[in-house]
PDB file of C-alpha atoms in Angstrom:
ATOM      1  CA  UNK A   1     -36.503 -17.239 -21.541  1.00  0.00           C
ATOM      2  CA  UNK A   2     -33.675 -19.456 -21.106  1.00  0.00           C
ATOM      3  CA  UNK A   3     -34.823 -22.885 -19.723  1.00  0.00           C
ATOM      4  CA  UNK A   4     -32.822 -24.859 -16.893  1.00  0.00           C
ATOM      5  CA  UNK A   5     -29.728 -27.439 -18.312  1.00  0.00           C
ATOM      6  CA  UNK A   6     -29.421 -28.685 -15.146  1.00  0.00           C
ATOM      7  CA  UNK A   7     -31.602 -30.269 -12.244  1.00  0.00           C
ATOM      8  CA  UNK A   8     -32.272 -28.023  -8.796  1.00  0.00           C
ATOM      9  CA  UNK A   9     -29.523 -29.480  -7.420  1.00  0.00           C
ATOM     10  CA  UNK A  10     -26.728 -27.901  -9.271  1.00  0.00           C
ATOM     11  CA  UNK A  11     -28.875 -24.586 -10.067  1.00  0.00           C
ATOM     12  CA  UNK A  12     -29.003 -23.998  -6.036  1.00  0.00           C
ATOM     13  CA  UNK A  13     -25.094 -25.076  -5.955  1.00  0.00           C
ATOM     14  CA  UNK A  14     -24.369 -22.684  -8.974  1.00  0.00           C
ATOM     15  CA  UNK A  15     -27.087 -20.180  -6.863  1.00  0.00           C
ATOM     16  CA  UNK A  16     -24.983 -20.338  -4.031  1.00  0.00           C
ATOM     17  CA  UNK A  17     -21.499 -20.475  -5.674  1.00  0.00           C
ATOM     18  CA  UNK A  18     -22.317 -17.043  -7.219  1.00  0.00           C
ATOM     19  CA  UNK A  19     -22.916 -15.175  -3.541  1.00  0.00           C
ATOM     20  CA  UNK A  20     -19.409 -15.673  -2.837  1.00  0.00           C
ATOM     21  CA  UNK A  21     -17.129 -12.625  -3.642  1.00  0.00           C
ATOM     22  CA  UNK A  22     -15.607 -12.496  -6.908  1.00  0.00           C
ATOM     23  CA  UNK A  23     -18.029 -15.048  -8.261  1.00  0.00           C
ATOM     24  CA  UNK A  24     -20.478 -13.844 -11.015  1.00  0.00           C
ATOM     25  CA  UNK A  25     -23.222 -16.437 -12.658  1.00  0.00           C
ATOM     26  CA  UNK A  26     -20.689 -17.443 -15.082  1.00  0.00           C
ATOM     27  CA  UNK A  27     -18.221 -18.488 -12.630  1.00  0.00           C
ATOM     28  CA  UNK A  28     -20.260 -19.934 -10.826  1.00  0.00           C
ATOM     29  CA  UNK A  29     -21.415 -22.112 -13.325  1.00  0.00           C
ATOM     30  CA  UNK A  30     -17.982 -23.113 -14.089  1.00  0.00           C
ATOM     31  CA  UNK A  31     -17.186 -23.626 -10.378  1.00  0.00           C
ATOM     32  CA  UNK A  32     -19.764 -25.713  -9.675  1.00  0.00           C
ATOM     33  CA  UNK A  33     -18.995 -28.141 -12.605  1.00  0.00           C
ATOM     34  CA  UNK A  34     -15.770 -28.353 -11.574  1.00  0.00           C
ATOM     35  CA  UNK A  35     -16.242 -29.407  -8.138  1.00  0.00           C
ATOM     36  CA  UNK A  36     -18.936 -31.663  -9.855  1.00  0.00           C
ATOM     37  CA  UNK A  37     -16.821 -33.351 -11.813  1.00  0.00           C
ATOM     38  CA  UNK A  38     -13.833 -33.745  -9.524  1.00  0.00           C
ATOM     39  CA  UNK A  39     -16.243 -34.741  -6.472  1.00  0.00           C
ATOM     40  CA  UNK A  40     -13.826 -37.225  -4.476  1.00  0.00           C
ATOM     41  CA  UNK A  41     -10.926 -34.851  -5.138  1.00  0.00           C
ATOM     42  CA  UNK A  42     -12.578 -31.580  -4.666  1.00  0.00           C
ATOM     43  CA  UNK A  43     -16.861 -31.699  -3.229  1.00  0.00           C
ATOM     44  CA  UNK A  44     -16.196 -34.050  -0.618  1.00  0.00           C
ATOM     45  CA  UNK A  45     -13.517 -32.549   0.954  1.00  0.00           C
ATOM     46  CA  UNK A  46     -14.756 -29.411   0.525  1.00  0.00           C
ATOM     47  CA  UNK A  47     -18.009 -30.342   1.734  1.00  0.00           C
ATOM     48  CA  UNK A  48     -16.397 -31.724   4.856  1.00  0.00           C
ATOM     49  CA  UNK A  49     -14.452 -28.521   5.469  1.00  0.00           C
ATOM     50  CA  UNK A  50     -17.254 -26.369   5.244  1.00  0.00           C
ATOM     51  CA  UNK A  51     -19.466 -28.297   7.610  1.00  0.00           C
ATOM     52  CA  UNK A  52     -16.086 -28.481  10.380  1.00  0.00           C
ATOM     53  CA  UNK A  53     -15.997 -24.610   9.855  1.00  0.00           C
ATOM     54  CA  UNK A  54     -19.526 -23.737  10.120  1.00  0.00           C
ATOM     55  CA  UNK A  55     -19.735 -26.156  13.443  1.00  0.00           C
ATOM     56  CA  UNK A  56     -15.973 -24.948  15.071  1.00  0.00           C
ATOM     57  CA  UNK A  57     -15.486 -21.526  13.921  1.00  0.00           C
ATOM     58  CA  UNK A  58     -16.539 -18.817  16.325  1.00  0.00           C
ATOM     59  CA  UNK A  59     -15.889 -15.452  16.823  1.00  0.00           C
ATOM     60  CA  UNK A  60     -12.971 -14.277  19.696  1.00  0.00           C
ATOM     61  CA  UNK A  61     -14.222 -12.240  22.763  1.00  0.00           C
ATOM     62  CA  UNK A  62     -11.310 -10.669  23.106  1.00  0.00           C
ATOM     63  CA  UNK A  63     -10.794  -9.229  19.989  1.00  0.00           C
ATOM     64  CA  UNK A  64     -13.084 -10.317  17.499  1.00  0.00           C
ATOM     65  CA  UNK A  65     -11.055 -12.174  15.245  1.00  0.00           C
ATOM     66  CA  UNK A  66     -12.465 -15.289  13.949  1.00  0.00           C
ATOM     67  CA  UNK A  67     -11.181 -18.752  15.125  1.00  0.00           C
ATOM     68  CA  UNK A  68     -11.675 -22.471  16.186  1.00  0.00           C
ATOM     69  CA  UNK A  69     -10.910 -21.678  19.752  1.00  0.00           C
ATOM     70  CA  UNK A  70     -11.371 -18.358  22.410  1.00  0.00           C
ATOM     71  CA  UNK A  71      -9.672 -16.353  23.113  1.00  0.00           C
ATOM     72  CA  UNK A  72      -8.620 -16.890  19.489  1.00  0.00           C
ATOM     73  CA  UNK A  73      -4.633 -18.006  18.695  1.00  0.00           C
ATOM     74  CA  UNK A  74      -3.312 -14.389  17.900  1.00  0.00           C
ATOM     75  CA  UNK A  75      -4.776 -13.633  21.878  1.00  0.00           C
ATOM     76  CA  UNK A  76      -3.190 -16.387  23.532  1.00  0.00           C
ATOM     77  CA  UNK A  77       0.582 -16.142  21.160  1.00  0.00           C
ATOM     78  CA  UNK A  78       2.733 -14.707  24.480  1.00  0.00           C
ATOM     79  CA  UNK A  79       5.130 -13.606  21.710  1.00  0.00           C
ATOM     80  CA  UNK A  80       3.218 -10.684  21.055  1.00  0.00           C
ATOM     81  CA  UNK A  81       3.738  -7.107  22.317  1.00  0.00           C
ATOM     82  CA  UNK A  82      -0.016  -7.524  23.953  1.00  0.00           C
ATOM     83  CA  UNK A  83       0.689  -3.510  25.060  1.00  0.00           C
ATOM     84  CA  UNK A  84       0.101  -2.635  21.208  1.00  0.00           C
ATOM     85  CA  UNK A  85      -2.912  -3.120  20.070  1.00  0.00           C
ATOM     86  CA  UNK A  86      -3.936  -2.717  16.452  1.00  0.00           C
ATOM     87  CA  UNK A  87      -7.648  -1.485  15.541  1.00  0.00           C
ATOM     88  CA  UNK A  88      -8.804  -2.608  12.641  1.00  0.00           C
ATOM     89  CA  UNK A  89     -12.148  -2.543  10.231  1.00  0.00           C
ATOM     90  CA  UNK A  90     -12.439  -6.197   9.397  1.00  0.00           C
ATOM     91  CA  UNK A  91     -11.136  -9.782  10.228  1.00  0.00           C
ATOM     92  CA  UNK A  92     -10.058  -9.540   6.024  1.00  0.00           C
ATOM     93  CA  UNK A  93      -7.910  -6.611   7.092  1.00  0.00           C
ATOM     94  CA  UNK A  94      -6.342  -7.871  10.112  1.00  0.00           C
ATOM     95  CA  UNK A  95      -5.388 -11.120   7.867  1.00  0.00           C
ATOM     96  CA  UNK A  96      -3.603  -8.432   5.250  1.00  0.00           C
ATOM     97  CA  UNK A  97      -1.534  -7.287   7.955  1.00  0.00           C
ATOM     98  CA  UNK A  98      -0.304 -10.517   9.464  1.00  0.00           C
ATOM     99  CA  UNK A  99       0.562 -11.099   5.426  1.00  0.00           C
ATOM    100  CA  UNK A 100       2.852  -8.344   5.550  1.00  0.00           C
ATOM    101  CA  UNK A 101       4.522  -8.822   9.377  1.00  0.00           C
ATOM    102  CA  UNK A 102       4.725  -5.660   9.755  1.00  0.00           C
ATOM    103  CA  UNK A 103       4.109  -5.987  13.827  1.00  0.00           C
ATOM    104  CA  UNK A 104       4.147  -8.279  15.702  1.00  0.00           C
ATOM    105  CA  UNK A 105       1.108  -6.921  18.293  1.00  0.00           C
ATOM    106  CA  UNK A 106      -2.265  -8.081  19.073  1.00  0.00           C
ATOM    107  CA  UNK A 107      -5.764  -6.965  17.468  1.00  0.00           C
ATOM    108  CA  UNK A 108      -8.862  -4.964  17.717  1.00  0.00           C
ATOM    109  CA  UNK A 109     -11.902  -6.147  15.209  1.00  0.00           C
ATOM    110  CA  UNK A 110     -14.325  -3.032  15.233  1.00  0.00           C
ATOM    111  CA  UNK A 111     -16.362  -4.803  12.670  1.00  0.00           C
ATOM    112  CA  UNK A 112     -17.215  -2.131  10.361  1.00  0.00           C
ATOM    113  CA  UNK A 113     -16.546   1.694  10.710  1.00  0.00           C
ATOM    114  CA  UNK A 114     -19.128   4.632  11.580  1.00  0.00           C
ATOM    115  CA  UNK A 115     -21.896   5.402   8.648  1.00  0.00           C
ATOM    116  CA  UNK A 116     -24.573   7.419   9.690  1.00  0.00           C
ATOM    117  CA  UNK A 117     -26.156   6.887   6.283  1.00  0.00           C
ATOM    118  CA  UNK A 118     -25.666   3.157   6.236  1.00  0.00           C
ATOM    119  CA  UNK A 119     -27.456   3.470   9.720  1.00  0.00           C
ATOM    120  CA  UNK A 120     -24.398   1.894  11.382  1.00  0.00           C
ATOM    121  CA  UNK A 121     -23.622   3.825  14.788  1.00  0.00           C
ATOM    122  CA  UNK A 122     -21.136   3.192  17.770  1.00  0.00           C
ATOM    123  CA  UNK A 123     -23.325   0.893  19.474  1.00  0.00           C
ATOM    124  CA  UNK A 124     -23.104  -1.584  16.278  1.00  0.00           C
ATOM    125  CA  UNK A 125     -19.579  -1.979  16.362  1.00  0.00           C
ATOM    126  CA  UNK A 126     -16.894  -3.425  19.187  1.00  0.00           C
ATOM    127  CA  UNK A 127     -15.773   0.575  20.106  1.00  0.00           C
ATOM    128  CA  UNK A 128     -17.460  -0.285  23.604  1.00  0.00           C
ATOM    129  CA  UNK A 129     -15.444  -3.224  23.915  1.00  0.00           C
ATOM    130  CA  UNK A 130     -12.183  -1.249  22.496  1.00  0.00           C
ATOM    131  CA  UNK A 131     -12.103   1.166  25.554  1.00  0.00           C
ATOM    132  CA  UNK A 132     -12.886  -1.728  28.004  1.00  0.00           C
ATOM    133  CA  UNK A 133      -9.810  -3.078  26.945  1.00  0.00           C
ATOM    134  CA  UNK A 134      -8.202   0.062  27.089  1.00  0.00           C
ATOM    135  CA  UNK A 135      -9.837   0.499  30.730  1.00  0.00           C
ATOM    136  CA  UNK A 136      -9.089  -2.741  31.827  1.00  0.00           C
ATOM    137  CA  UNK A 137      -4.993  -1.380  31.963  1.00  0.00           C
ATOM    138  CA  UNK A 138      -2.164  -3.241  29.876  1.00  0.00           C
ATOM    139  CA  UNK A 139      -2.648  -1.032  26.702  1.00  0.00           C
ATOM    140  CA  UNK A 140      -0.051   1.131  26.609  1.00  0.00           C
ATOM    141  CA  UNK A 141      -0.472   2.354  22.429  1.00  0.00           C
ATOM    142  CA  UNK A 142      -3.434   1.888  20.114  1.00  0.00           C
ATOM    143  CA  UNK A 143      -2.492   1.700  16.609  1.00  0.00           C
ATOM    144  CA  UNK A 144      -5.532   2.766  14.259  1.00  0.00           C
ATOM    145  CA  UNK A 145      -5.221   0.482  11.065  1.00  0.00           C
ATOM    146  CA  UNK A 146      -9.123   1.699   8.926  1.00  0.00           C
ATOM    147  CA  UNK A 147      -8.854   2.325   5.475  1.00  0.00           C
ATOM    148  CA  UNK A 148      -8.614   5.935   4.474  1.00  0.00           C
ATOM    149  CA  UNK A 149     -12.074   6.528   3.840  1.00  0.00           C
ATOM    150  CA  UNK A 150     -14.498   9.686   5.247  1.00  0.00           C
ATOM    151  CA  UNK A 151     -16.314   6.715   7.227  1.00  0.00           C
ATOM    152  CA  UNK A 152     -12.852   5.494   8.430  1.00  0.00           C
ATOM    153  CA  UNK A 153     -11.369   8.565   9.440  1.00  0.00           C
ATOM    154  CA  UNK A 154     -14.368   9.440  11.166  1.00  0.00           C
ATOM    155  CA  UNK A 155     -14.224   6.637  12.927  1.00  0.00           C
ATOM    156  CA  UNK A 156     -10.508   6.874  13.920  1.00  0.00           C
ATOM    157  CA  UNK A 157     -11.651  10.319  15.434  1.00  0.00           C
ATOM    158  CA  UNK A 158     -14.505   8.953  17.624  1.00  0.00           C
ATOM    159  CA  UNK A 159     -12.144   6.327  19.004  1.00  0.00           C
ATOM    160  CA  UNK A 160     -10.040   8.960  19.608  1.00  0.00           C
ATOM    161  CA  UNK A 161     -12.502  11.191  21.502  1.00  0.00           C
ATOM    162  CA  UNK A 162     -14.024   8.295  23.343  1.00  0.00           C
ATOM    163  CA  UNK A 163     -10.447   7.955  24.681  1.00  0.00           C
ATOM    164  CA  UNK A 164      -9.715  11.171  26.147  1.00  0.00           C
ATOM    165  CA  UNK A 165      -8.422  11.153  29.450  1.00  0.00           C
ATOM    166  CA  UNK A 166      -6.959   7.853  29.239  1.00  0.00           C
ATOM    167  CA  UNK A 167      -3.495   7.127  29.347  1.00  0.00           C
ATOM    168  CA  UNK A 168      -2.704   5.370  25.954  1.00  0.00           C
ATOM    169  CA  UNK A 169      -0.928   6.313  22.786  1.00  0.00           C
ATOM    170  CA  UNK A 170      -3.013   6.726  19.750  1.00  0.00           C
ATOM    171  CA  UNK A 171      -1.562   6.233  16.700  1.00  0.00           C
ATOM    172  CA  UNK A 172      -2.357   6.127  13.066  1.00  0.00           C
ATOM    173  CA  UNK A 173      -0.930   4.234   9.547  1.00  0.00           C
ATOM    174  CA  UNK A 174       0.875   6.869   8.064  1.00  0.00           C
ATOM    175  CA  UNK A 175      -1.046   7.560   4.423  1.00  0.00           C
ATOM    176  CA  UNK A 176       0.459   8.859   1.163  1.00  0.00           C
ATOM    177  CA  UNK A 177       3.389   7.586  -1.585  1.00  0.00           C
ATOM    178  CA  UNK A 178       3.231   3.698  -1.879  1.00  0.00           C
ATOM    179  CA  UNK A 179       6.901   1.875  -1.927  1.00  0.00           C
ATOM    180  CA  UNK A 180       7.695   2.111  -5.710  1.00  0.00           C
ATOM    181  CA  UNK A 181       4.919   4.111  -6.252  1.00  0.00           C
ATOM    182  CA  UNK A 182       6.090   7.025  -8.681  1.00  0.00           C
ATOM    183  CA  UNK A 183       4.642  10.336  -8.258  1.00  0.00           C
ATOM    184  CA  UNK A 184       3.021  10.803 -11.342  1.00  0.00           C
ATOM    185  CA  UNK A 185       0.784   8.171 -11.524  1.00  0.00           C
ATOM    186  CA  UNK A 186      -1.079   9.054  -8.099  1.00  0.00           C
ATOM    187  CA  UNK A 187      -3.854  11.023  -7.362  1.00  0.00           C
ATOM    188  CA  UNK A 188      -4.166  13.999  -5.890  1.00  0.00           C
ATOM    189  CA  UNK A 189      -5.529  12.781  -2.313  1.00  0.00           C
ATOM    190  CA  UNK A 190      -2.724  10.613  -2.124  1.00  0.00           C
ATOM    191  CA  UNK A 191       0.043  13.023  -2.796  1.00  0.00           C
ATOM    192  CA  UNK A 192      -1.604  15.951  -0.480  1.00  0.00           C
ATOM    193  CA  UNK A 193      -1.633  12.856   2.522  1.00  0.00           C
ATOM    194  CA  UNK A 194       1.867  12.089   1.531  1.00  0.00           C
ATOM    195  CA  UNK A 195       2.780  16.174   1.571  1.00  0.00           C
ATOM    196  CA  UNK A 196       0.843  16.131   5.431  1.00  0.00           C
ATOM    197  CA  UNK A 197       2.508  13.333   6.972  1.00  0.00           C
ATOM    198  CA  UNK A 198       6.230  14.341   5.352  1.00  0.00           C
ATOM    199  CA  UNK A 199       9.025  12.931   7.478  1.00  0.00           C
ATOM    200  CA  UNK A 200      12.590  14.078   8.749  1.00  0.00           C
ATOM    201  CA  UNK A 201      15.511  12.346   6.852  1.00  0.00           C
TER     202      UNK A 201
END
């Protein structure tokens, strides 16, 4: 059995370090010396950070993004088409988007997509909240941003039945060929999506 080369201190640190995603014991390890040894440049600070975030950072009723304020900045920027509203999975994807700029609209947070087998059902994520908004009158299209998974398609199409008889567009990312993507080197899911959602030229 290996024995301990450091006190309980930097084991929990290293413990703790290797939770986060992308972090494995041996990164960890290397992490946490690191911020050991550069503690005024690196712990302190970061320690500081950390606290701020865990004390400030809350969760937007309005659309479940995660801020220091609510409703959250993207909810109160008047320079958004507030009419569009994009659904999406996770707070991680809604950041992805606002990487790319691809529209300039607010946001829906569902906070996870239907899984019967994962035991996660409508009344665990924001869909509720979703057609309140909808309800509520202002939403004039709802673009559905989930990943193209069984549990996010099946998703889409609850949202989309829960919204029957209301007067909103519904629309969907378009799925298939990548941009530089060349047509041997996808898979065959990929390349029957990209056959389905074919457009004019």
């Amino acid at each position: 059995m290996a024995k301990s080369v450091a006190g309980p201190e930097i084991e929990k640190l290293i413990q703790l370090l290797a939770k986060l995603p992308g972090l494995g014991p041996r990164s960890a390890r290397r992490a946490a010396l690191h911020l050991v040894k550069r503690r005024e440049q690196l712990l302190s600070p970061l320690t500081a950070a950390m606290a701020e975030a865990r004390d400030k950072i809350g969760v937007c009723s309005t659309c479940g993004n995660i801020d220091s304020r609510d409703p959250c900045t993207i909810c109160t920027d008047h320079s958004r088409d507030q009419a569009t509203v994009i659904v999406v999975e996770d707070v991680a994807d809604l950041w992805a988007l606002e990487r790319a700029k691809a529209l300039n609209a607010a946001y829906h947070v569902l906070g996870g997509v239907l899984s019967p087998l994962e035991g996660v059902g409508p009344e665990d994520l924001t869909i509720r909240q979703l057609i309140d908004r909808v309800e509520a009158g202002g939403v004039k299209e709802l673009v559905i941003a989930v990943n193209a998974t069984v549990e996010g398609q099946t998703t889409a199409h609850y949202i989309m039945d829960r919204l029957e008889g209301l007067e909103v567009k519904v629309t969907r990312l378009a799925h298939g060929v990548p941009v530089g993507g060349e047509l041997d080197y996808l898979d065959e899911g990929t390349l029957a999506a990209a056959m389905r959602s074919r457009t004019a030229l």
